[in-house]
């Protein structure tokens, strides 16, 4: 795709968040339909992979370029770690309703590349 060209991506219900993996040249989106979708903007505007397992809208996605993983968080207070190389869930972390007050507990998800640590606030 030429640098002056643009490409559109859409998901039924909408996209809530996104991140880009430069190493694999793919766009990762969190969606209202509870899925995480992986797109290759160079190939087409259709979704290459759909990662399912969340039971509520995905509010945050973060690509870990070093490990080629995606971390996703949803409105149901669940975090999932996915492999981009073989599209599957590697780990699920579920918080209990009483662990946090309020509905939207996740404000941001950050990867400290120097130390290889994830920060959730």
PDB file of C-alpha atoms in Angstrom:
ATOM      1  CA  UNK A   1       0.000   0.000   0.000  1.00  0.00           C
ATOM      2  CA  UNK A   2       1.298   3.430  -0.954  1.00  0.00           C
ATOM      3  CA  UNK A   3       1.884   5.807   1.972  1.00  0.00           C
ATOM      4  CA  UNK A   4      -0.758   8.174   0.562  1.00  0.00           C
ATOM      5  CA  UNK A   5      -3.397   5.455   0.399  1.00  0.00           C
ATOM      6  CA  UNK A   6      -5.717   4.803   3.291  1.00  0.00           C
ATOM      7  CA  UNK A   7      -7.514   1.706   4.393  1.00  0.00           C
ATOM      8  CA  UNK A   8     -10.667   1.319   6.445  1.00  0.00           C
ATOM      9  CA  UNK A   9     -11.437  -1.284   9.083  1.00  0.00           C
ATOM     10  CA  UNK A  10     -14.804  -2.000  10.615  1.00  0.00           C
ATOM     11  CA  UNK A  11     -16.295  -4.433  13.064  1.00  0.00           C
ATOM     12  CA  UNK A  12     -19.960  -5.069  13.785  1.00  0.00           C
ATOM     13  CA  UNK A  13     -20.900  -2.882  16.717  1.00  0.00           C
ATOM     14  CA  UNK A  14     -17.661  -0.922  16.575  1.00  0.00           C
ATOM     15  CA  UNK A  15     -14.015  -0.861  17.575  1.00  0.00           C
ATOM     16  CA  UNK A  16     -13.169   0.420  21.060  1.00  0.00           C
ATOM     17  CA  UNK A  17      -9.357   0.401  20.999  1.00  0.00           C
ATOM     18  CA  UNK A  18      -6.378  -0.577  18.855  1.00  0.00           C
ATOM     19  CA  UNK A  19      -2.621  -1.086  18.783  1.00  0.00           C
ATOM     20  CA  UNK A  20      -0.156  -1.772  15.973  1.00  0.00           C
ATOM     21  CA  UNK A  21       2.479  -4.512  15.798  1.00  0.00           C
ATOM     22  CA  UNK A  22       5.295  -3.185  13.637  1.00  0.00           C
ATOM     23  CA  UNK A  23       7.195  -6.481  13.669  1.00  0.00           C
ATOM     24  CA  UNK A  24       4.278  -8.446  12.130  1.00  0.00           C
ATOM     25  CA  UNK A  25       2.727  -5.446  10.337  1.00  0.00           C
ATOM     26  CA  UNK A  26      -0.692  -6.045  11.853  1.00  0.00           C
ATOM     27  CA  UNK A  27      -3.339  -3.947  13.531  1.00  0.00           C
ATOM     28  CA  UNK A  28      -5.013  -5.373  16.646  1.00  0.00           C
ATOM     29  CA  UNK A  29      -8.435  -4.074  17.648  1.00  0.00           C
ATOM     30  CA  UNK A  30     -10.631  -4.539  20.686  1.00  0.00           C
ATOM     31  CA  UNK A  31     -14.288  -4.688  19.763  1.00  0.00           C
ATOM     32  CA  UNK A  32     -17.720  -4.160  21.250  1.00  0.00           C
ATOM     33  CA  UNK A  33     -18.664  -7.686  20.094  1.00  0.00           C
ATOM     34  CA  UNK A  34     -16.316  -9.102  22.825  1.00  0.00           C
ATOM     35  CA  UNK A  35     -13.578 -10.075  20.363  1.00  0.00           C
ATOM     36  CA  UNK A  36      -9.985  -9.113  19.638  1.00  0.00           C
ATOM     37  CA  UNK A  37      -9.339  -8.904  15.902  1.00  0.00           C
ATOM     38  CA  UNK A  38      -6.046  -8.996  14.008  1.00  0.00           C
ATOM     39  CA  UNK A  39      -5.834  -7.216  10.650  1.00  0.00           C
ATOM     40  CA  UNK A  40      -3.087  -6.990   8.027  1.00  0.00           C
ATOM     41  CA  UNK A  41      -3.419  -3.529   6.470  1.00  0.00           C
ATOM     42  CA  UNK A  42      -1.081  -4.436   3.582  1.00  0.00           C
ATOM     43  CA  UNK A  43      -3.244  -7.352   2.398  1.00  0.00           C
ATOM     44  CA  UNK A  44      -6.835  -6.234   2.693  1.00  0.00           C
ATOM     45  CA  UNK A  45      -9.349  -4.562   4.914  1.00  0.00           C
ATOM     46  CA  UNK A  46     -10.809  -7.837   6.158  1.00  0.00           C
ATOM     47  CA  UNK A  47      -9.976  -9.441   9.469  1.00  0.00           C
ATOM     48  CA  UNK A  48      -7.262 -12.145   9.431  1.00  0.00           C
ATOM     49  CA  UNK A  49      -7.882 -13.577  12.922  1.00  0.00           C
ATOM     50  CA  UNK A  50     -10.665 -13.311  15.482  1.00  0.00           C
ATOM     51  CA  UNK A  51      -9.651 -14.067  19.065  1.00  0.00           C
ATOM     52  CA  UNK A  52     -12.670 -15.019  21.152  1.00  0.00           C
ATOM     53  CA  UNK A  53     -13.015 -15.644  24.854  1.00  0.00           C
ATOM     54  CA  UNK A  54     -14.068 -12.341  26.397  1.00  0.00           C
ATOM     55  CA  UNK A  55     -17.653 -12.158  27.664  1.00  0.00           C
ATOM     56  CA  UNK A  56     -17.909  -8.368  27.539  1.00  0.00           C
ATOM     57  CA  UNK A  57     -16.701  -5.496  25.343  1.00  0.00           C
ATOM     58  CA  UNK A  58     -12.926  -5.290  25.003  1.00  0.00           C
ATOM     59  CA  UNK A  59     -11.772  -1.892  26.273  1.00  0.00           C
ATOM     60  CA  UNK A  60      -7.966  -2.132  26.000  1.00  0.00           C
ATOM     61  CA  UNK A  61      -5.443  -3.932  23.791  1.00  0.00           C
ATOM     62  CA  UNK A  62      -1.663  -3.763  24.007  1.00  0.00           C
ATOM     63  CA  UNK A  63       0.863  -5.412  21.678  1.00  0.00           C
ATOM     64  CA  UNK A  64       4.060  -6.787  23.210  1.00  0.00           C
ATOM     65  CA  UNK A  65       6.460  -6.638  20.229  1.00  0.00           C
ATOM     66  CA  UNK A  66       9.184  -8.603  22.022  1.00  0.00           C
ATOM     67  CA  UNK A  67       7.046 -11.631  22.910  1.00  0.00           C
ATOM     68  CA  UNK A  68       4.562 -11.130  20.035  1.00  0.00           C
ATOM     69  CA  UNK A  69       1.664 -11.262  22.457  1.00  0.00           C
ATOM     70  CA  UNK A  70      -1.463  -9.164  22.851  1.00  0.00           C
ATOM     71  CA  UNK A  71      -2.884  -8.246  26.233  1.00  0.00           C
ATOM     72  CA  UNK A  72      -6.583  -7.409  26.256  1.00  0.00           C
ATOM     73  CA  UNK A  73      -8.892  -6.177  29.010  1.00  0.00           C
ATOM     74  CA  UNK A  74     -12.672  -6.044  29.016  1.00  0.00           C
ATOM     75  CA  UNK A  75     -15.528  -4.340  30.877  1.00  0.00           C
ATOM     76  CA  UNK A  76     -16.055  -7.557  32.855  1.00  0.00           C
ATOM     77  CA  UNK A  77     -12.677  -7.047  34.653  1.00  0.00           C
ATOM     78  CA  UNK A  78     -10.982  -9.865  32.743  1.00  0.00           C
ATOM     79  CA  UNK A  79      -7.489  -9.702  31.240  1.00  0.00           C
ATOM     80  CA  UNK A  80      -6.347 -12.149  28.573  1.00  0.00           C
ATOM     81  CA  UNK A  81      -2.902 -12.724  27.082  1.00  0.00           C
ATOM     82  CA  UNK A  82      -2.912 -13.945  23.464  1.00  0.00           C
ATOM     83  CA  UNK A  83      -0.192 -15.236  21.165  1.00  0.00           C
ATOM     84  CA  UNK A  84       0.016 -13.497  17.795  1.00  0.00           C
ATOM     85  CA  UNK A  85       2.067 -16.355  16.310  1.00  0.00           C
ATOM     86  CA  UNK A  86      -0.501 -19.059  17.015  1.00  0.00           C
ATOM     87  CA  UNK A  87      -3.761 -17.290  17.669  1.00  0.00           C
ATOM     88  CA  UNK A  88      -4.772 -18.635  21.060  1.00  0.00           C
ATOM     89  CA  UNK A  89      -5.261 -17.454  24.623  1.00  0.00           C
ATOM     90  CA  UNK A  90      -2.188 -18.092  26.787  1.00  0.00           C
ATOM     91  CA  UNK A  91      -3.492 -16.781  30.104  1.00  0.00           C
ATOM     92  CA  UNK A  92      -6.680 -15.429  31.677  1.00  0.00           C
ATOM     93  CA  UNK A  93      -6.813 -13.225  34.768  1.00  0.00           C
ATOM     94  CA  UNK A  94     -10.292 -12.653  36.199  1.00  0.00           C
ATOM     95  CA  UNK A  95     -10.876 -10.127  38.967  1.00  0.00           C
ATOM     96  CA  UNK A  96     -13.796 -10.591  41.348  1.00  0.00           C
ATOM     97  CA  UNK A  97     -16.548  -8.001  41.490  1.00  0.00           C
ATOM     98  CA  UNK A  98     -15.570  -7.035  45.052  1.00  0.00           C
ATOM     99  CA  UNK A  99     -11.893  -6.450  44.187  1.00  0.00           C
ATOM    100  CA  UNK A 100     -12.595  -3.001  42.720  1.00  0.00           C
ATOM    101  CA  UNK A 101     -15.320  -0.425  43.151  1.00  0.00           C
ATOM    102  CA  UNK A 102     -16.933   0.978  40.020  1.00  0.00           C
ATOM    103  CA  UNK A 103     -17.665  -0.369  36.571  1.00  0.00           C
ATOM    104  CA  UNK A 104     -14.678   0.702  34.468  1.00  0.00           C
ATOM    105  CA  UNK A 105     -11.680  -0.205  36.590  1.00  0.00           C
ATOM    106  CA  UNK A 106      -9.079  -0.151  33.810  1.00  0.00           C
ATOM    107  CA  UNK A 107      -7.999   3.320  32.727  1.00  0.00           C
ATOM    108  CA  UNK A 108      -4.782   2.359  30.950  1.00  0.00           C
ATOM    109  CA  UNK A 109      -2.567  -0.569  30.055  1.00  0.00           C
ATOM    110  CA  UNK A 110       1.155   0.088  29.558  1.00  0.00           C
ATOM    111  CA  UNK A 111       4.191  -2.015  28.641  1.00  0.00           C
ATOM    112  CA  UNK A 112       7.526  -1.016  30.169  1.00  0.00           C
ATOM    113  CA  UNK A 113       9.803  -2.208  27.363  1.00  0.00           C
ATOM    114  CA  UNK A 114      12.991  -1.775  29.388  1.00  0.00           C
ATOM    115  CA  UNK A 115      11.885  -4.162  32.143  1.00  0.00           C
ATOM    116  CA  UNK A 116       9.349  -6.231  30.184  1.00  0.00           C
ATOM    117  CA  UNK A 117       6.594  -5.500  32.713  1.00  0.00           C
ATOM    118  CA  UNK A 118       2.933  -4.686  32.135  1.00  0.00           C
ATOM    119  CA  UNK A 119       1.293  -1.911  34.142  1.00  0.00           C
ATOM    120  CA  UNK A 120      -2.440  -1.701  34.600  1.00  0.00           C
ATOM    121  CA  UNK A 121      -4.019   1.353  36.159  1.00  0.00           C
TER     122      UNK A 121
END
